[in-house]
Amino acid sequence: MGKKRHLRPEESVCFTTKTTWHAISRLYNTTGAQHDVSASTGFVLLNIDVENGTPATKIAPALGMEPRSLTRMLKTMEEKGYLERKQDPTDGRVTRIFLTDDGKKKRELAKIGVVAFNKAVRDLVPEDKLNIFFEVANTINEIIDQKSIYDKVNVNQLGIKN
């Protein structure tokens, strides 16, 4: 048998995804900092329905966030005056998140940033390549959602000890 070849970082799906996301996030954070909006804050703002508000429980799953992290973020955003919480008039168990006027302005800034970034990418990357990118990303998410990818890995074969 031949020598085992190690996966170089630039060949790793994880490495490429993480470094690309960090670059995008840094871009959004740098641009948003002058308006007191981080990348995370911007994505939360973009996922709140401007007219009807959004149930607090729907935001974290939509963004792939842990509920505890979102709770802290919502508290900070509320303190900054970007949003307010209100009980749902039809279901008192549900708290809806609404944007304040200031929150709507910050949301619009976030939207401008996201649209500009996507336009820049679409101007340089042909649509057929973007379609493949989205297809691959969806497949990766399906693999992750199955939560069984490590069932086939025999840890003992890897020589890892507890």
PDB file of C-alpha atoms in Angstrom:
ATOM      1  CA  MET A   1       0.000   0.000   0.000  1.00  0.00           C
ATOM      2  CA  GLY A   2       1.027   3.550  -0.644  1.00  0.00           C
ATOM      3  CA  LYS A   3       1.767   6.173   1.919  1.00  0.00           C
ATOM      4  CA  LYS A   4      -1.315   7.664   3.585  1.00  0.00           C
ATOM      5  CA  ARG A   5      -1.907  11.173   2.291  1.00  0.00           C
ATOM      6  CA  HIS A   6      -3.020  13.758   4.823  1.00  0.00           C
ATOM      7  CA  LEU A   7      -5.762  16.204   3.981  1.00  0.00           C
ATOM      8  CA  ARG A   8      -4.325  19.672   3.520  1.00  0.00           C
ATOM      9  CA  PRO A   9      -6.378  22.507   5.075  1.00  0.00           C
ATOM     10  CA  GLU A  10      -7.275  23.997   1.700  1.00  0.00           C
ATOM     11  CA  GLU A  11      -8.737  20.605   0.672  1.00  0.00           C
ATOM     12  CA  SER A  12     -10.979  20.430   3.734  1.00  0.00           C
ATOM     13  CA  VAL A  13     -14.633  21.373   3.421  1.00  0.00           C
ATOM     14  CA  CYS A  14     -14.594  22.515   7.059  1.00  0.00           C
ATOM     15  CA  PHE A  15     -11.519  24.715   6.680  1.00  0.00           C
ATOM     16  CA  THR A  16     -12.739  26.349   3.476  1.00  0.00           C
ATOM     17  CA  THR A  17     -16.228  26.956   4.861  1.00  0.00           C
ATOM     18  CA  LYS A  18     -14.932  28.380   8.135  1.00  0.00           C
ATOM     19  CA  THR A  19     -12.310  30.676   6.614  1.00  0.00           C
ATOM     20  CA  THR A  20     -14.736  31.926   3.977  1.00  0.00           C
ATOM     21  CA  TRP A  21     -17.433  32.634   6.557  1.00  0.00           C
ATOM     22  CA  HIS A  22     -14.919  34.418   8.816  1.00  0.00           C
ATOM     23  CA  ALA A  23     -13.841  36.610   5.892  1.00  0.00           C
ATOM     24  CA  ILE A  24     -17.467  37.487   5.105  1.00  0.00           C
ATOM     25  CA  SER A  25     -18.214  38.117   8.774  1.00  0.00           C
ATOM     26  CA  ARG A  26     -15.140  40.383   9.109  1.00  0.00           C
ATOM     27  CA  LEU A  27     -16.297  42.328   6.048  1.00  0.00           C
ATOM     28  CA  TYR A  28     -19.790  42.799   7.519  1.00  0.00           C
ATOM     29  CA  ASN A  29     -18.389  43.642  10.973  1.00  0.00           C
ATOM     30  CA  THR A  30     -15.959  46.217   9.578  1.00  0.00           C
ATOM     31  CA  THR A  31     -18.644  47.852   7.463  1.00  0.00           C
ATOM     32  CA  GLY A  32     -21.316  47.634  10.155  1.00  0.00           C
ATOM     33  CA  ALA A  33     -19.105  48.902  12.993  1.00  0.00           C
ATOM     34  CA  GLN A  34     -19.535  52.484  11.837  1.00  0.00           C
ATOM     35  CA  HIS A  35     -23.306  52.002  12.321  1.00  0.00           C
ATOM     36  CA  ASP A  36     -23.102  49.901  15.539  1.00  0.00           C
ATOM     37  CA  VAL A  37     -24.298  46.755  13.738  1.00  0.00           C
ATOM     38  CA  SER A  38     -22.310  43.505  13.848  1.00  0.00           C
ATOM     39  CA  ALA A  39     -22.742  40.700  11.323  1.00  0.00           C
ATOM     40  CA  SER A  40     -24.716  38.686  13.891  1.00  0.00           C
ATOM     41  CA  THR A  41     -26.921  41.635  14.813  1.00  0.00           C
ATOM     42  CA  GLY A  42     -27.550  42.337  11.139  1.00  0.00           C
ATOM     43  CA  PHE A  43     -28.686  38.776  10.461  1.00  0.00           C
ATOM     44  CA  VAL A  44     -31.038  38.868  13.439  1.00  0.00           C
ATOM     45  CA  LEU A  45     -32.507  42.171  12.241  1.00  0.00           C
ATOM     46  CA  LEU A  46     -33.007  40.727   8.744  1.00  0.00           C
ATOM     47  CA  ASN A  47     -34.922  37.765  10.180  1.00  0.00           C
ATOM     48  CA  ILE A  48     -37.508  39.829  12.055  1.00  0.00           C
ATOM     49  CA  ASP A  49     -40.732  40.495  10.161  1.00  0.00           C
ATOM     50  CA  VAL A  50     -41.011  44.281   9.867  1.00  0.00           C
ATOM     51  CA  GLU A  51     -44.834  44.353   9.975  1.00  0.00           C
ATOM     52  CA  ASN A  52     -45.879  41.482  12.251  1.00  0.00           C
ATOM     53  CA  GLY A  53     -42.794  40.858  14.340  1.00  0.00           C
ATOM     54  CA  THR A  54     -41.401  37.354  14.721  1.00  0.00           C
ATOM     55  CA  PRO A  55     -41.868  34.824  17.524  1.00  0.00           C
ATOM     56  CA  ALA A  56     -38.646  34.729  19.531  1.00  0.00           C
ATOM     57  CA  THR A  57     -38.554  30.932  19.229  1.00  0.00           C
ATOM     58  CA  LYS A  58     -38.408  31.100  15.411  1.00  0.00           C
ATOM     59  CA  ILE A  59     -35.327  33.307  15.117  1.00  0.00           C
ATOM     60  CA  ALA A  60     -32.598  31.016  16.522  1.00  0.00           C
ATOM     61  CA  PRO A  61     -33.445  28.015  14.302  1.00  0.00           C
ATOM     62  CA  ALA A  62     -33.659  30.266  11.229  1.00  0.00           C
ATOM     63  CA  LEU A  63     -30.107  31.467  11.893  1.00  0.00           C
ATOM     64  CA  GLY A  64     -28.645  28.187  13.150  1.00  0.00           C
ATOM     65  CA  MET A  65     -27.993  29.782  16.547  1.00  0.00           C
ATOM     66  CA  GLU A  66     -28.238  28.368  20.029  1.00  0.00           C
ATOM     67  CA  PRO A  67     -31.257  29.824  21.875  1.00  0.00           C
ATOM     68  CA  ARG A  68     -29.064  31.025  24.774  1.00  0.00           C
ATOM     69  CA  SER A  69     -26.803  32.991  22.438  1.00  0.00           C
ATOM     70  CA  LEU A  70     -29.817  34.560  20.770  1.00  0.00           C
ATOM     71  CA  THR A  71     -31.355  35.461  24.144  1.00  0.00           C
ATOM     72  CA  ARG A  72     -28.209  37.414  25.101  1.00  0.00           C
ATOM     73  CA  MET A  73     -28.112  39.088  21.703  1.00  0.00           C
ATOM     74  CA  LEU A  74     -31.799  40.069  21.846  1.00  0.00           C
ATOM     75  CA  LYS A  75     -31.270  41.537  25.321  1.00  0.00           C
ATOM     76  CA  THR A  76     -28.381  43.678  24.042  1.00  0.00           C
ATOM     77  CA  MET A  77     -30.361  44.751  20.974  1.00  0.00           C
ATOM     78  CA  GLU A  78     -33.311  45.657  23.194  1.00  0.00           C
ATOM     79  CA  GLU A  79     -31.021  47.730  25.443  1.00  0.00           C
ATOM     80  CA  LYS A  80     -29.730  49.565  22.353  1.00  0.00           C
ATOM     81  CA  GLY A  81     -33.303  50.333  21.344  1.00  0.00           C
ATOM     82  CA  TYR A  82     -33.367  48.222  18.165  1.00  0.00           C
ATOM     83  CA  LEU A  83     -36.245  45.984  19.171  1.00  0.00           C
ATOM     84  CA  GLU A  84     -38.980  45.379  21.695  1.00  0.00           C
ATOM     85  CA  ARG A  85     -40.722  42.276  22.960  1.00  0.00           C
ATOM     86  CA  LYS A  86     -44.500  41.986  23.058  1.00  0.00           C
ATOM     87  CA  GLN A  87     -46.852  39.198  24.030  1.00  0.00           C
ATOM     88  CA  ASP A  88     -48.705  37.729  21.073  1.00  0.00           C
ATOM     89  CA  PRO A  89     -52.319  38.975  21.319  1.00  0.00           C
ATOM     90  CA  THR A  90     -53.727  35.620  20.149  1.00  0.00           C
ATOM     91  CA  ASP A  91     -51.398  33.366  22.183  1.00  0.00           C
ATOM     92  CA  GLY A  92     -50.123  34.757  25.477  1.00  0.00           C
ATOM     93  CA  ARG A  93     -47.443  32.043  25.654  1.00  0.00           C
ATOM     94  CA  VAL A  94     -45.667  33.512  22.635  1.00  0.00           C
ATOM     95  CA  THR A  95     -43.362  36.516  22.778  1.00  0.00           C
ATOM     96  CA  ARG A  96     -42.978  38.336  19.489  1.00  0.00           C
ATOM     97  CA  ILE A  97     -39.966  40.448  18.622  1.00  0.00           C
ATOM     98  CA  PHE A  98     -40.697  43.759  16.894  1.00  0.00           C
ATOM     99  CA  LEU A  99     -38.273  46.253  15.407  1.00  0.00           C
ATOM    100  CA  THR A 100     -38.316  49.804  16.718  1.00  0.00           C
ATOM    101  CA  ASP A 101     -37.891  52.693  14.282  1.00  0.00           C
ATOM    102  CA  ASP A 102     -34.161  52.633  15.043  1.00  0.00           C
ATOM    103  CA  GLY A 103     -34.118  48.853  14.533  1.00  0.00           C
ATOM    104  CA  LYS A 104     -35.791  49.275  11.141  1.00  0.00           C
ATOM    105  CA  LYS A 105     -33.061  51.736  10.129  1.00  0.00           C
ATOM    106  CA  LYS A 106     -30.340  49.311  11.254  1.00  0.00           C
ATOM    107  CA  ARG A 107     -32.131  46.500   9.403  1.00  0.00           C
ATOM    108  CA  GLU A 108     -32.117  48.570   6.216  1.00  0.00           C
ATOM    109  CA  LEU A 109     -28.359  49.161   6.603  1.00  0.00           C
ATOM    110  CA  ALA A 110     -27.810  45.411   7.071  1.00  0.00           C
ATOM    111  CA  LYS A 111     -29.930  44.687   4.008  1.00  0.00           C
ATOM    112  CA  ILE A 112     -27.907  47.142   1.906  1.00  0.00           C
ATOM    113  CA  GLY A 113     -24.690  45.399   3.007  1.00  0.00           C
ATOM    114  CA  VAL A 114     -25.981  41.904   2.229  1.00  0.00           C
ATOM    115  CA  VAL A 115     -27.384  42.946  -1.155  1.00  0.00           C
ATOM    116  CA  ALA A 116     -24.109  44.703  -2.084  1.00  0.00           C
ATOM    117  CA  PHE A 117     -22.020  41.660  -1.115  1.00  0.00           C
ATOM    118  CA  ASN A 118     -24.264  39.273  -3.042  1.00  0.00           C
ATOM    119  CA  LYS A 119     -24.203  41.562  -6.089  1.00  0.00           C
ATOM    120  CA  ALA A 120     -20.394  41.673  -5.987  1.00  0.00           C
ATOM    121  CA  VAL A 121     -20.234  37.869  -5.860  1.00  0.00           C
ATOM    122  CA  ARG A 122     -22.845  37.438  -8.603  1.00  0.00           C
ATOM    123  CA  ASP A 123     -21.015  39.943 -10.811  1.00  0.00           C
ATOM    124  CA  LEU A 124     -17.846  37.815 -10.638  1.00  0.00           C
ATOM    125  CA  VAL A 125     -19.130  34.238 -10.326  1.00  0.00           C
ATOM    126  CA  PRO A 126     -21.166  32.742 -13.170  1.00  0.00           C
ATOM    127  CA  GLU A 127     -24.687  31.596 -12.272  1.00  0.00           C
ATOM    128  CA  ASP A 128     -23.959  27.943 -13.107  1.00  0.00           C
ATOM    129  CA  LYS A 129     -21.082  27.913 -10.592  1.00  0.00           C
ATOM    130  CA  LEU A 130     -23.253  29.590  -7.940  1.00  0.00           C
ATOM    131  CA  ASN A 131     -25.956  26.968  -8.517  1.00  0.00           C
ATOM    132  CA  ILE A 132     -23.370  24.228  -7.924  1.00  0.00           C
ATOM    133  CA  PHE A 133     -22.193  26.046  -4.783  1.00  0.00           C
ATOM    134  CA  PHE A 134     -25.755  26.170  -3.401  1.00  0.00           C
ATOM    135  CA  GLU A 135     -26.346  22.529  -4.330  1.00  0.00           C
ATOM    136  CA  VAL A 136     -23.169  21.453  -2.515  1.00  0.00           C
ATOM    137  CA  ALA A 137     -24.016  23.602   0.529  1.00  0.00           C
ATOM    138  CA  ASN A 138     -27.495  22.030   0.700  1.00  0.00           C
ATOM    139  CA  THR A 139     -25.990  18.541   0.463  1.00  0.00           C
ATOM    140  CA  ILE A 140     -23.565  19.340   3.292  1.00  0.00           C
ATOM    141  CA  ASN A 141     -26.481  20.565   5.430  1.00  0.00           C
ATOM    142  CA  GLU A 142     -28.400  17.356   4.679  1.00  0.00           C
ATOM    143  CA  ILE A 143     -25.381  15.286   5.749  1.00  0.00           C
ATOM    144  CA  ILE A 144     -25.137  17.286   8.973  1.00  0.00           C
ATOM    145  CA  ASP A 145     -28.892  16.985   9.627  1.00  0.00           C
ATOM    146  CA  GLN A 146     -28.628  13.192   9.431  1.00  0.00           C
ATOM    147  CA  LYS A 147     -26.384  13.341  12.527  1.00  0.00           C
ATOM    148  CA  SER A 148     -25.063   9.868  11.756  1.00  0.00           C
ATOM    149  CA  ILE A 149     -21.852  10.645   9.902  1.00  0.00           C
ATOM    150  CA  TYR A 150     -19.709   9.488  12.813  1.00  0.00           C
ATOM    151  CA  ASP A 151     -21.625   6.248  13.356  1.00  0.00           C
ATOM    152  CA  LYS A 152     -19.482   4.638  10.643  1.00  0.00           C
ATOM    153  CA  VAL A 153     -16.195   5.831  12.150  1.00  0.00           C
ATOM    154  CA  ASN A 154     -14.453   3.341  14.388  1.00  0.00           C
ATOM    155  CA  VAL A 155     -12.598   5.566  16.850  1.00  0.00           C
ATOM    156  CA  ASN A 156     -10.413   2.643  17.941  1.00  0.00           C
ATOM    157  CA  GLN A 157      -9.029   2.376  14.392  1.00  0.00           C
ATOM    158  CA  LEU A 158      -7.911   5.984  14.591  1.00  0.00           C
ATOM    159  CA  GLY A 159      -5.628   5.252  17.538  1.00  0.00           C
ATOM    160  CA  ILE A 160      -7.293   7.860  19.728  1.00  0.00           C
ATOM    161  CA  LYS A 161      -7.423   7.103  23.421  1.00  0.00           C
ATOM    162  CA  ASN A 162      -9.800   8.584  25.978  1.00  0.00           C
TER     163      ASN A 162
END
